[in-house]
Amino acid sequence: MAVIRWEPVRELHSLQQEMNRLFGSFLETPNSGGSSAGRQWIPAMDLVEREDHFVLRADLPGVREDDVKIELEDTVLTVSGERRTEREDHREGYHRIERATGTFRRSLTLPEGVDAGAITASFETGVLEITIPKPQQRQPQRVQINLGTPESPEIEGESVNDGHQVGAAA
């Protein structure tokens, strides 16, 4: 009987390979023939906070501007679109596509009070940049406190004016 040394790193690598195989087959659609067509693609996004606005940048290489849609519903900003396959390699006995293609949809919740009309977007060299102004901070309002007697107080349905009763029967 041979003694085999247990190596946890090798076990983790084997587990990772099995998980990649499992999820790789799960994410492929039945009609894709093993390719990545129809799969959901998730682009990388950065959200940076500046002094008076937020900047959202999304890496969208190979995506045309016409294939990107930006929507704002209530406080949820959604960026969606599709990266299409331009060229597929079909040769003797194999079909290979390594670049991820397909649809994507990313959403993020904005703070209350963002002015939707002030949101701007630009698309240049495969990078989508959305500028979102920060909502204006509500300033506390000061309430004036009047000291002394009010000018015309109400006493049980009758008004008092310069010591004379008004509205009472004589």
Short mmCIF file of C-alpha atoms in Angstrom, two decimals:
data_model
loop_
_atom_site.label_atom_id
_atom_site.label_comp_id
_atom_site.label_asym_id
_atom_site.label_seq_id
_atom_site.Cartn_x
_atom_site.Cartn_y
_atom_site.Cartn_z
CA MET A 1 0.00 0.00 0.00
CA ALA A 2 1.42 3.36 -1.05
CA VAL A 3 1.26 6.38 1.23
CA ILE A 4 0.19 9.56 -0.60
CA ARG A 5 0.94 12.91 0.93
CA TRP A 6 -2.13 15.19 1.20
CA GLU A 7 -1.60 18.61 -0.36
CA PRO A 8 -4.45 21.06 0.36
CA VAL A 9 -3.40 23.46 -2.43
CA ARG A 10 -3.72 20.70 -5.02
CA GLU A 11 -7.16 19.83 -3.62
CA LEU A 12 -8.27 23.48 -3.87
CA HIS A 13 -7.02 23.67 -7.47
CA SER A 14 -8.93 20.50 -8.33
CA LEU A 15 -12.06 21.88 -6.67
CA GLN A 16 -11.70 25.16 -8.59
CA GLN A 17 -11.39 23.28 -11.90
CA GLU A 18 -14.54 21.29 -11.13
CA MET A 19 -16.46 24.46 -10.21
CA ASN A 20 -15.31 26.19 -13.42
CA ARG A 21 -16.41 23.17 -15.46
CA LEU A 22 -19.77 23.03 -13.69
CA PHE A 23 -20.57 26.72 -14.01
CA GLY A 24 -19.14 26.91 -17.53
CA SER A 25 -21.61 24.30 -18.75
CA PHE A 26 -24.44 25.84 -16.71
CA LEU A 27 -24.01 29.31 -18.25
CA GLU A 28 -23.94 28.10 -21.85
CA THR A 29 -27.29 28.06 -23.60
CA PRO A 30 -28.48 24.83 -25.23
CA ASN A 31 -28.55 26.44 -28.70
CA SER A 32 -25.06 27.88 -28.45
CA GLY A 33 -23.31 24.66 -29.37
CA GLY A 34 -20.75 25.17 -26.61
CA SER A 35 -19.94 28.72 -27.62
CA SER A 36 -20.48 31.81 -25.52
CA ALA A 37 -23.23 33.20 -27.76
CA GLY A 38 -26.32 34.06 -25.76
CA ARG A 39 -24.40 34.18 -22.49
CA GLN A 40 -24.68 37.15 -20.22
CA TRP A 41 -21.58 39.31 -20.20
CA ILE A 42 -20.80 41.55 -17.22
CA PRO A 43 -18.52 44.51 -18.00
CA ALA A 44 -16.26 46.03 -15.36
CA MET A 45 -17.47 49.31 -13.82
CA ASP A 46 -15.91 51.92 -11.55
CA LEU A 47 -17.83 54.45 -9.48
CA VAL A 48 -15.79 57.47 -8.35
CA GLU A 49 -17.05 60.18 -6.00
CA ARG A 50 -15.97 63.74 -6.69
CA GLU A 51 -16.74 66.87 -4.68
CA ASP A 52 -20.05 67.68 -6.40
CA HIS A 53 -20.78 64.64 -8.59
CA PHE A 54 -20.27 60.90 -9.13
CA VAL A 55 -18.55 59.43 -12.20
CA LEU A 56 -19.49 55.96 -13.41
CA ARG A 57 -17.09 54.40 -15.94
CA ALA A 58 -17.83 51.13 -17.72
CA ASP A 59 -15.36 49.25 -19.91
CA LEU A 60 -17.27 48.25 -23.02
CA PRO A 61 -14.66 47.15 -25.58
CA GLY A 62 -16.14 46.06 -28.87
CA VAL A 63 -19.54 47.59 -28.09
CA ARG A 64 -21.00 50.22 -30.36
CA GLU A 65 -22.60 53.34 -28.90
CA ASP A 66 -25.91 52.37 -30.55
CA ASP A 67 -25.90 49.07 -28.61
CA VAL A 68 -25.83 50.77 -25.18
CA LYS A 69 -28.94 51.91 -23.30
CA ILE A 70 -28.99 54.04 -20.12
CA GLU A 71 -32.23 54.27 -18.13
CA LEU A 72 -33.18 55.96 -14.87
CA GLU A 73 -36.29 54.75 -13.06
CA ASP A 74 -36.93 56.36 -9.67
CA THR A 75 -33.47 56.11 -8.08
CA VAL A 76 -32.16 53.11 -10.07
CA LEU A 77 -29.72 53.78 -12.93
CA THR A 78 -29.44 50.86 -15.36
CA VAL A 79 -26.83 50.43 -18.09
CA SER A 80 -27.59 47.65 -20.55
CA GLY A 81 -26.58 46.58 -24.02
CA GLU A 82 -25.00 43.90 -26.12
CA ARG A 83 -21.56 43.03 -27.44
CA ARG A 84 -21.97 41.11 -30.66
CA THR A 85 -19.68 38.57 -32.24
CA GLU A 86 -18.01 40.03 -35.29
CA ARG A 87 -15.94 37.06 -36.37
CA GLU A 88 -16.11 33.41 -35.50
CA ASP A 89 -13.46 30.89 -36.46
CA HIS A 90 -14.91 27.79 -38.17
CA ARG A 91 -12.31 25.32 -39.34
CA GLU A 92 -11.95 21.61 -39.77
CA GLY A 93 -13.56 20.02 -36.75
CA TYR A 94 -13.51 22.90 -34.29
CA HIS A 95 -15.29 26.10 -33.43
CA ARG A 96 -13.57 28.49 -31.03
CA ILE A 97 -14.59 31.85 -29.56
CA GLU A 98 -12.62 33.11 -26.55
CA ARG A 99 -13.94 36.65 -26.18
CA ALA A 100 -17.09 36.94 -24.11
CA THR A 101 -20.08 38.24 -26.03
CA GLY A 102 -23.71 38.65 -25.26
CA THR A 103 -26.03 40.95 -23.39
CA PHE A 104 -25.25 42.80 -20.19
CA ARG A 105 -27.27 44.71 -17.62
CA ARG A 106 -25.86 46.53 -14.58
CA SER A 107 -27.93 48.60 -12.14
CA LEU A 108 -27.07 50.82 -9.22
CA THR A 109 -29.18 52.78 -6.78
CA LEU A 110 -28.61 56.53 -6.71
CA PRO A 111 -29.17 58.75 -3.68
CA GLU A 112 -32.59 60.38 -3.27
CA GLY A 113 -32.93 63.79 -4.93
CA VAL A 114 -30.63 63.31 -7.95
CA ASP A 115 -31.68 65.56 -10.84
CA ALA A 116 -32.26 63.15 -13.74
CA GLY A 117 -32.07 66.00 -16.28
CA ALA A 118 -28.52 66.85 -15.19
CA ILE A 119 -27.08 63.35 -15.78
CA THR A 120 -24.72 63.29 -18.78
CA ALA A 121 -23.05 60.42 -20.64
CA SER A 122 -20.19 60.13 -23.12
CA PHE A 123 -18.79 57.14 -25.00
CA GLU A 124 -15.23 57.16 -26.26
CA THR A 125 -12.77 54.39 -27.18
CA GLY A 126 -14.86 51.67 -25.57
CA VAL A 127 -15.37 53.48 -22.25
CA LEU A 128 -18.80 54.73 -21.21
CA GLU A 129 -18.63 57.63 -18.74
CA ILE A 130 -21.75 58.80 -16.91
CA THR A 131 -21.62 61.94 -14.75
CA ILE A 132 -24.23 62.06 -12.01
CA PRO A 133 -24.61 65.28 -10.00
CA LYS A 134 -24.92 64.85 -6.25
CA PRO A 135 -28.26 65.88 -4.78
CA GLN A 136 -28.29 69.21 -2.99
CA GLN A 137 -28.01 68.86 0.75
CA ARG A 138 -31.09 70.07 2.52
CA GLN A 139 -30.27 73.00 4.74
CA PRO A 140 -32.07 73.19 8.07
CA GLN A 141 -34.70 75.93 8.18
CA ARG A 142 -34.83 78.22 11.15
CA VAL A 143 -38.23 78.77 12.75
CA GLN A 144 -38.81 82.16 14.40
CA ILE A 145 -40.13 81.98 17.95
CA ASN A 146 -42.40 84.90 18.91
CA LEU A 147 -42.13 85.90 22.55
CA GLY A 148 -44.97 87.67 24.36
CA THR A 149 -48.70 87.70 23.61
CA PRO A 150 -50.05 87.09 20.13
CA GLU A 151 -51.74 90.01 18.37
CA SER A 152 -55.26 88.52 18.42
CA PRO A 153 -55.64 85.44 20.62
CA GLU A 154 -58.74 83.27 20.43
CA ILE A 155 -60.62 82.61 23.71
CA GLU A 156 -63.31 79.95 23.41
CA GLY A 157 -64.66 81.15 20.06
CA GLU A 158 -64.60 84.88 20.93
CA SER A 159 -62.02 87.39 19.81
CA VAL A 160 -60.54 89.90 22.24
CA ASN A 161 -59.70 93.36 20.82
CA ASP A 162 -58.54 96.30 22.97
CA GLY A 163 -60.47 95.10 26.03
CA HIS A 164 -63.87 95.09 24.29
CA GLN A 165 -65.69 91.85 23.68
CA VAL A 166 -66.71 91.31 20.14
CA GLY A 167 -69.48 88.92 19.18
CA ALA A 168 -71.10 88.75 22.63
CA ALA A 169 -74.74 89.80 23.10
CA ALA A 170 -75.20 93.10 25.02
#
